[in-house]
mmCIF file of C-alpha atoms in Angstrom:
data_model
loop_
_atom_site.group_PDB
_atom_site.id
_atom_site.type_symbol
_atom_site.label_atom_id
_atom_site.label_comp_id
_atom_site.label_asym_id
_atom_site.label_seq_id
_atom_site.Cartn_x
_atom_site.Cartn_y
_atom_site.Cartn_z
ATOM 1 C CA UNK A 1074 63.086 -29.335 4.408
ATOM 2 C CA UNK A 1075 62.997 -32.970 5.263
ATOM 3 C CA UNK A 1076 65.527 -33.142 7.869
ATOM 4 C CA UNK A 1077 62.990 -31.097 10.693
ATOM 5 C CA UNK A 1078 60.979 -34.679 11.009
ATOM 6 C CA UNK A 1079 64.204 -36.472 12.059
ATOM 7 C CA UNK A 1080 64.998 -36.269 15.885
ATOM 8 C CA UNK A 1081 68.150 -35.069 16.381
ATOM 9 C CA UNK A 1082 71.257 -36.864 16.555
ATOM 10 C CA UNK A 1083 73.527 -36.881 20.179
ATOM 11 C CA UNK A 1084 76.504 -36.439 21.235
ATOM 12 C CA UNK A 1085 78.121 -36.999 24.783
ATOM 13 C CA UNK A 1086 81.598 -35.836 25.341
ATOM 14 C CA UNK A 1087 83.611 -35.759 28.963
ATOM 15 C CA UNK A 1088 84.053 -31.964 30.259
ATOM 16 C CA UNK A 1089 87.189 -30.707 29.239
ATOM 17 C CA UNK A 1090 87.363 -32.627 25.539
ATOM 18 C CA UNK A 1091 86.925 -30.694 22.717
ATOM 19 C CA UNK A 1092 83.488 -31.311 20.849
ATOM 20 C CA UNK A 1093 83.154 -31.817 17.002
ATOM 21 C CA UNK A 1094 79.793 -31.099 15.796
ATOM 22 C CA UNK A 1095 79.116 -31.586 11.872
ATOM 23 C CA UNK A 1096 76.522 -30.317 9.560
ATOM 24 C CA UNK A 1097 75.663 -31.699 5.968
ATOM 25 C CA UNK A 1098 74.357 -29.364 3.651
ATOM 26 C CA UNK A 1099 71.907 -29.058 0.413
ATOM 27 C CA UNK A 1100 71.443 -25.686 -0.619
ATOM 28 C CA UNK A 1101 74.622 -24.783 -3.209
ATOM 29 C CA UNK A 1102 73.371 -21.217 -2.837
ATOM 30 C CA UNK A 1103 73.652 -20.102 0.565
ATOM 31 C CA UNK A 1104 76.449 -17.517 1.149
ATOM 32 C CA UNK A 1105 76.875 -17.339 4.554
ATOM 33 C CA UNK A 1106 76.883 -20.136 7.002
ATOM 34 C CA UNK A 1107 75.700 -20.186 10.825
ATOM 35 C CA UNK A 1108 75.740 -21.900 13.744
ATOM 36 C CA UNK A 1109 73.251 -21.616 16.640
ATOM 37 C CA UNK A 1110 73.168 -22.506 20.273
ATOM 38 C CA UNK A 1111 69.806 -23.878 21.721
ATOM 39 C CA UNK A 1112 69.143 -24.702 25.432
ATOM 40 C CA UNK A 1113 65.911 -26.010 26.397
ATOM 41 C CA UNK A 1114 62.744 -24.045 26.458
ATOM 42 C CA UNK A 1115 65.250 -21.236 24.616
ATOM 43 C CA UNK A 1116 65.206 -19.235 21.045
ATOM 44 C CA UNK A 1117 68.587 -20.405 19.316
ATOM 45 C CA UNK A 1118 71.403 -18.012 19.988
ATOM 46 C CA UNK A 1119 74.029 -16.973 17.351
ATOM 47 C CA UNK A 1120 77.561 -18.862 17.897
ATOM 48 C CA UNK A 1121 79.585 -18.010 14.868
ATOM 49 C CA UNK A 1122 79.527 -17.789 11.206
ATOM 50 C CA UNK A 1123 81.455 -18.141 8.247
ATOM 51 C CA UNK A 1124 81.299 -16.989 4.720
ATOM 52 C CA UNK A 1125 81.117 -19.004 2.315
ATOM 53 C CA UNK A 1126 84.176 -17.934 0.724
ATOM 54 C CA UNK A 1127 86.087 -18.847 3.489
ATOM 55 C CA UNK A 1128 87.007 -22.252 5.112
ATOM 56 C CA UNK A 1129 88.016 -22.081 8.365
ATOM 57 C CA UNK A 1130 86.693 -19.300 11.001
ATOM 58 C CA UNK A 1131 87.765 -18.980 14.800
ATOM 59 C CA UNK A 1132 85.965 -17.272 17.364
ATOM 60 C CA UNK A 1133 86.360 -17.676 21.350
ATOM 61 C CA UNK A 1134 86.679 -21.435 22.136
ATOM 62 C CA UNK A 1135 85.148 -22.296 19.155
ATOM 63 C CA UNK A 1136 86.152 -22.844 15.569
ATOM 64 C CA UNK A 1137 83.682 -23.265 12.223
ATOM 65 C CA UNK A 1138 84.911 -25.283 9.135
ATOM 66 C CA UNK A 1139 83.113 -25.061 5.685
ATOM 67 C CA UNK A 1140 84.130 -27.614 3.020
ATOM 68 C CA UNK A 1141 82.286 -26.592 -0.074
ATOM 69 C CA UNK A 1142 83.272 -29.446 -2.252
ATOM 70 C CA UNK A 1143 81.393 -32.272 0.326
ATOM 71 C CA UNK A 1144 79.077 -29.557 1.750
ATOM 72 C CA UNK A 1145 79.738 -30.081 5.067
ATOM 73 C CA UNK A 1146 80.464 -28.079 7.882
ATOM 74 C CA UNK A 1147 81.494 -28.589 11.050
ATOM 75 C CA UNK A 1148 82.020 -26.913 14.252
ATOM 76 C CA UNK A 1149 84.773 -27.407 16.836
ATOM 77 C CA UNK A 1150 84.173 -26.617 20.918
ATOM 78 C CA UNK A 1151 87.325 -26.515 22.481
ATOM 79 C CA UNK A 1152 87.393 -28.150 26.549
ATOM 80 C CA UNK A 1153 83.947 -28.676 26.362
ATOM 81 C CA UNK A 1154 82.043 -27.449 29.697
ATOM 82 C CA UNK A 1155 78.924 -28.161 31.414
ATOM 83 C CA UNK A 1156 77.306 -25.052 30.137
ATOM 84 C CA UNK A 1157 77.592 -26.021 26.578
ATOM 85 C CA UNK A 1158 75.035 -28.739 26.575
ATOM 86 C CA UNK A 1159 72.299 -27.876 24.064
ATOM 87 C CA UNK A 1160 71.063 -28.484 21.235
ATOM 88 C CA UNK A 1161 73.174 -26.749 18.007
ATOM 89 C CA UNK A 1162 71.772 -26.117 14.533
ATOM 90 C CA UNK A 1163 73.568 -25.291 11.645
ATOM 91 C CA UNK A 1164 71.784 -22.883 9.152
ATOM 92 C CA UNK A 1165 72.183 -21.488 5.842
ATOM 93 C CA UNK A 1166 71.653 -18.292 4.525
ATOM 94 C CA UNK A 1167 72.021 -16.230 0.823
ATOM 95 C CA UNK A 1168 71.622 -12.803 2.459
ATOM 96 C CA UNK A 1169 68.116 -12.993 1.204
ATOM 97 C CA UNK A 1170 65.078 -14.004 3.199
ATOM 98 C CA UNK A 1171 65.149 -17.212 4.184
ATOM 99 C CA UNK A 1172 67.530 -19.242 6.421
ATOM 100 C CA UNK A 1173 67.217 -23.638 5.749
ATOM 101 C CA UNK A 1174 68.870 -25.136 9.153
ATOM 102 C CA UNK A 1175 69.958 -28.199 9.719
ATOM 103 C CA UNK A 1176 68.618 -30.832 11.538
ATOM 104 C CA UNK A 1177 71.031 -30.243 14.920
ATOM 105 C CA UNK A 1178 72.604 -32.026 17.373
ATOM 106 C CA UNK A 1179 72.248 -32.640 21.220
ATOM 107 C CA UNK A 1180 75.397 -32.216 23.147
ATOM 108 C CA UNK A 1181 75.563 -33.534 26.824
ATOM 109 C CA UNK A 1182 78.509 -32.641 28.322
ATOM 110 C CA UNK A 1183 79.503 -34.936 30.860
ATOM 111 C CA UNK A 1184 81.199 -33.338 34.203
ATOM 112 C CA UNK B 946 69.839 -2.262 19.919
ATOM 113 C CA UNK B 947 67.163 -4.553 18.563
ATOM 114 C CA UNK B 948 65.156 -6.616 20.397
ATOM 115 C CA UNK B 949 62.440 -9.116 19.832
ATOM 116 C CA UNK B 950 59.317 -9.927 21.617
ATOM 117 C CA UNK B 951 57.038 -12.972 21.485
ATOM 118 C CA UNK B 952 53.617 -13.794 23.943
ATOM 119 C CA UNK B 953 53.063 -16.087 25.601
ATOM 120 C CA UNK B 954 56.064 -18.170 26.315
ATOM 121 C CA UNK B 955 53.623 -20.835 27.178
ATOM 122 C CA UNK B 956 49.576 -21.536 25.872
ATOM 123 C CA UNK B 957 47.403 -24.344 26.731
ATOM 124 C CA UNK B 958 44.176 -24.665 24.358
ATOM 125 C CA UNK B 959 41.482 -27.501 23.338
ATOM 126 C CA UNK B 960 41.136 -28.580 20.327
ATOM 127 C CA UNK B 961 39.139 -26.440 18.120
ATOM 128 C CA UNK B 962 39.980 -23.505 19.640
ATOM 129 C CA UNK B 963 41.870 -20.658 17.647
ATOM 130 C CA UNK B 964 45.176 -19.255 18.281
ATOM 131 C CA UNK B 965 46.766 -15.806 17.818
ATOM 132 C CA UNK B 966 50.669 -15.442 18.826
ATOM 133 C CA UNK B 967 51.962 -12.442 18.345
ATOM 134 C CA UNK B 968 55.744 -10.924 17.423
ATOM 135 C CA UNK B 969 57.138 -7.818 17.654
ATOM 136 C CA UNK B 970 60.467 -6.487 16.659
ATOM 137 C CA UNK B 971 61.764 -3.189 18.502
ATOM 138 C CA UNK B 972 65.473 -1.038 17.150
ATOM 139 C CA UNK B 973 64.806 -2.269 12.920
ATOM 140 C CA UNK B 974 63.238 -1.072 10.454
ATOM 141 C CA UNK B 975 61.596 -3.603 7.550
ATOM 142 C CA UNK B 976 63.122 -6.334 8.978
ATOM 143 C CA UNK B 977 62.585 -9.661 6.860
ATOM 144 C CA UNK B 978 60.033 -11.547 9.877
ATOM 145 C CA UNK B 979 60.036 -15.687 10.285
ATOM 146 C CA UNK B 980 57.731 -18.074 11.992
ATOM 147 C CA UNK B 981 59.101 -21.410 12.478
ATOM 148 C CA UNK B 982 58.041 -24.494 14.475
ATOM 149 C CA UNK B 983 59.785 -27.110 16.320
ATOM 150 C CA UNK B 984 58.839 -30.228 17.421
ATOM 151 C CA UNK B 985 60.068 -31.760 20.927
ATOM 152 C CA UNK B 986 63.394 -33.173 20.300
ATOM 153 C CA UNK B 987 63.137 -32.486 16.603
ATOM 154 C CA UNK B 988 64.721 -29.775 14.109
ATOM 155 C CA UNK B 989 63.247 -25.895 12.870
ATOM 156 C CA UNK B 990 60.237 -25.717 10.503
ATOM 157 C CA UNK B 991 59.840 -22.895 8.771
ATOM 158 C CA UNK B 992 56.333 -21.582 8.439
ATOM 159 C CA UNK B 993 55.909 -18.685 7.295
ATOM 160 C CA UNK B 994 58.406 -15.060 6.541
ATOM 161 C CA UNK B 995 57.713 -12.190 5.286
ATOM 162 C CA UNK B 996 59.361 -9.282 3.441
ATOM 163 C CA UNK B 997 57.099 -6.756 4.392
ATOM 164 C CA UNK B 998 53.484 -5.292 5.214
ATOM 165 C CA UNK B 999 50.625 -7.510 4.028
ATOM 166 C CA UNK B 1000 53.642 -9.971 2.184
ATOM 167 C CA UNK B 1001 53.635 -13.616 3.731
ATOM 168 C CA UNK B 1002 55.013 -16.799 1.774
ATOM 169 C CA UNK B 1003 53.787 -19.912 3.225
ATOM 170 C CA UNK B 1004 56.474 -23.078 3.343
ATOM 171 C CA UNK B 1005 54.117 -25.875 4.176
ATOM 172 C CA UNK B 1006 50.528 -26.103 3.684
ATOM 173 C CA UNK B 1007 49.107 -26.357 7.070
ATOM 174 C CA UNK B 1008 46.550 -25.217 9.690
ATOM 175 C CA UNK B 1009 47.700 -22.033 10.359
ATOM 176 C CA UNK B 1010 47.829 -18.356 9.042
ATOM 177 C CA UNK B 1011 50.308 -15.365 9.410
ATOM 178 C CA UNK B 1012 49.352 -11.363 8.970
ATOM 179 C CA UNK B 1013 52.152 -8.878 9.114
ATOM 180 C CA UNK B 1014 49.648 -5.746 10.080
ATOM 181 C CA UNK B 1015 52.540 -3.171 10.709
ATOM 182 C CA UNK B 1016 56.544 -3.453 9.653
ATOM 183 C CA UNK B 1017 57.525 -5.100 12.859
ATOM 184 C CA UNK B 1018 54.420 -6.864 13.984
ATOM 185 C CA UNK B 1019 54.052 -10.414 12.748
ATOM 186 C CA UNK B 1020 51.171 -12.722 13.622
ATOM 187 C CA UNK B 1021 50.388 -16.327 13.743
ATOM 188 C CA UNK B 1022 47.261 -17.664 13.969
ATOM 189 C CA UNK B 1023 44.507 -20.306 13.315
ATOM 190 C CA UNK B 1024 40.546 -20.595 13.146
ATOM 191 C CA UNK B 1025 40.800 -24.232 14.671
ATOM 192 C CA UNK B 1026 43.623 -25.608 16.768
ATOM 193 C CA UNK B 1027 44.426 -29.534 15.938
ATOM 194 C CA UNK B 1028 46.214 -31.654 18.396
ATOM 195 C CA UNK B 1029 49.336 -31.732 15.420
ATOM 196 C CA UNK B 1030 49.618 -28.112 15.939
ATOM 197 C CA UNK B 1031 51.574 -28.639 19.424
ATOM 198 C CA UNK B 1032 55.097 -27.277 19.397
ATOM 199 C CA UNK B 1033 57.232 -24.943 20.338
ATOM 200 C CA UNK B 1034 56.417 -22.083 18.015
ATOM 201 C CA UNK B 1035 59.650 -19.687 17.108
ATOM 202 C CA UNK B 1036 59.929 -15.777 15.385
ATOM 203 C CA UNK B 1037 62.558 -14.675 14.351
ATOM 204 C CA UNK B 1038 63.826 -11.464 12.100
ATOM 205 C CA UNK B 1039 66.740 -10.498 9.663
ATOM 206 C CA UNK B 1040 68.032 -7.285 8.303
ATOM 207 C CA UNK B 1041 66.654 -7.096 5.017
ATOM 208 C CA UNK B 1042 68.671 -8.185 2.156
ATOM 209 C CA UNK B 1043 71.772 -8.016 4.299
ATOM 210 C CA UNK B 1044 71.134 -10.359 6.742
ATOM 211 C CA UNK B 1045 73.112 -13.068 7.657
ATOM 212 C CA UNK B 1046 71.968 -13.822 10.925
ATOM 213 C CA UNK B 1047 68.550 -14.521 11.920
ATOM 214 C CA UNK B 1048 67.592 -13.290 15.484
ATOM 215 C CA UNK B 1049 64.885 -15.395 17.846
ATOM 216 C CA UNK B 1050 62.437 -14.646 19.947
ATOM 217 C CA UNK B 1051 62.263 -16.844 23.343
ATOM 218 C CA UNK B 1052 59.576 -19.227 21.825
ATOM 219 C CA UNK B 1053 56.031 -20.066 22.659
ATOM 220 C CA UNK B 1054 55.641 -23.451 23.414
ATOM 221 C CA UNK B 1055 52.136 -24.315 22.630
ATOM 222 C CA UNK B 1056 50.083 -27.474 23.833
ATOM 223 C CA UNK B 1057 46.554 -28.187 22.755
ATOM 224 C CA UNK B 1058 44.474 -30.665 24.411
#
């Protein structure tokens, strides 16, 4: 939608912090709820998702929280390293065709 | 497992010219198929996806054209290249009806001159 014109927001945080990441939302109708990992020059790479009937997911060093009511979403990087600087979309999907990302964020990690 | 293959990573062409990328998807079987585009520094814009053979639903009227000759073939292309049409050009698939993860290619980035 509109939000792929927009350049993308940044974030800097020191290596070793934890990084919070957040994501609004439009589409009431997604049921499932991504996040991808982009480093330059590089497809996006699955991180985690979360349904949307859940609100908090955890995987390894990472954690995804969905807050239907606000439609946000947010996701949590615990001691942030080097190799975690990229670029991170969030992304909507119903299990049907068509997946509306957000507009991501930049994260420099700073060593 | 399934894999996903897009050529080139990188194209240079003049203005004018046209442009075929291709996509293919290897390990699936009619997989829902997605072209999207990204600007430097900017977000995903989907183009095109398609649900199967000879289906393609256009998001944004633009330049460009996509076939999907064969289930896990999917092609992007145009007759004349503009100097707008530079970008870093993504596919991607998903497991029809079930999918809740889209998987991407490595990305073409495209400059035209």
């Amino acid at each position: 939608g509109e939000s792929v014109g927009l350049h993308l927001p940044t974030l800097s945080v020191q290596e070793g912090d934890n990084s919070i990441i957040n994501c609004a939302y439009s589409n009431s109708a997604s049921d499932y709820f991504i996040w991808y990992k982009q480093e330059s020059g590089k497809g996006p790479q699955f991180i985690i998702d979360i349904r949307s009937n859940m609100d908090k997911r955890q995987g390894q060093r990472v954690t995804v929280l969905l807050n239907k009511t606000v439609k946000h979403l947010s996701l949590q990087i615990a001691a942030t390293q080097p190799g975690d600087s990229a670029v991170y979309f969030c992304a909507g999907t119903n299990t049907g065709n068509q997946f509306y990302f957000g507009t991501g964020t930049s994260l420099t990690v700073i060593p | 497992s399934q894999t996903i293959h897009q050529w080139p990573a990188t194209l240079v062409q003049p203005v004018g010219s046209p442009l075929s990328l291709e996509c293919t998807v290897e390990g699936t079987s009619n997989p829902n198929l997605y072209w999207y585009r990204q600007a430097a520094g900017r977000g995903l814009q989907l183009l095109f996806y398609s649900v199967g053979i000879g289906q393609i639903s256009s998001e944004v009227p633009q330049n460009l054209s996509a076939s999907r000759p064969q289930d896990r073939q999917f092609i992007l292309s145009s007759k004349k290249l503009l100097l707008s049409d530079s970008g870093f050009y993504l596919c991607a698939w998903s497991v029809r009806y079930r999918g809740t993860e889209a998987f991407f290619g490595q990305g073409t980035r495209l400059t035209v001159v």
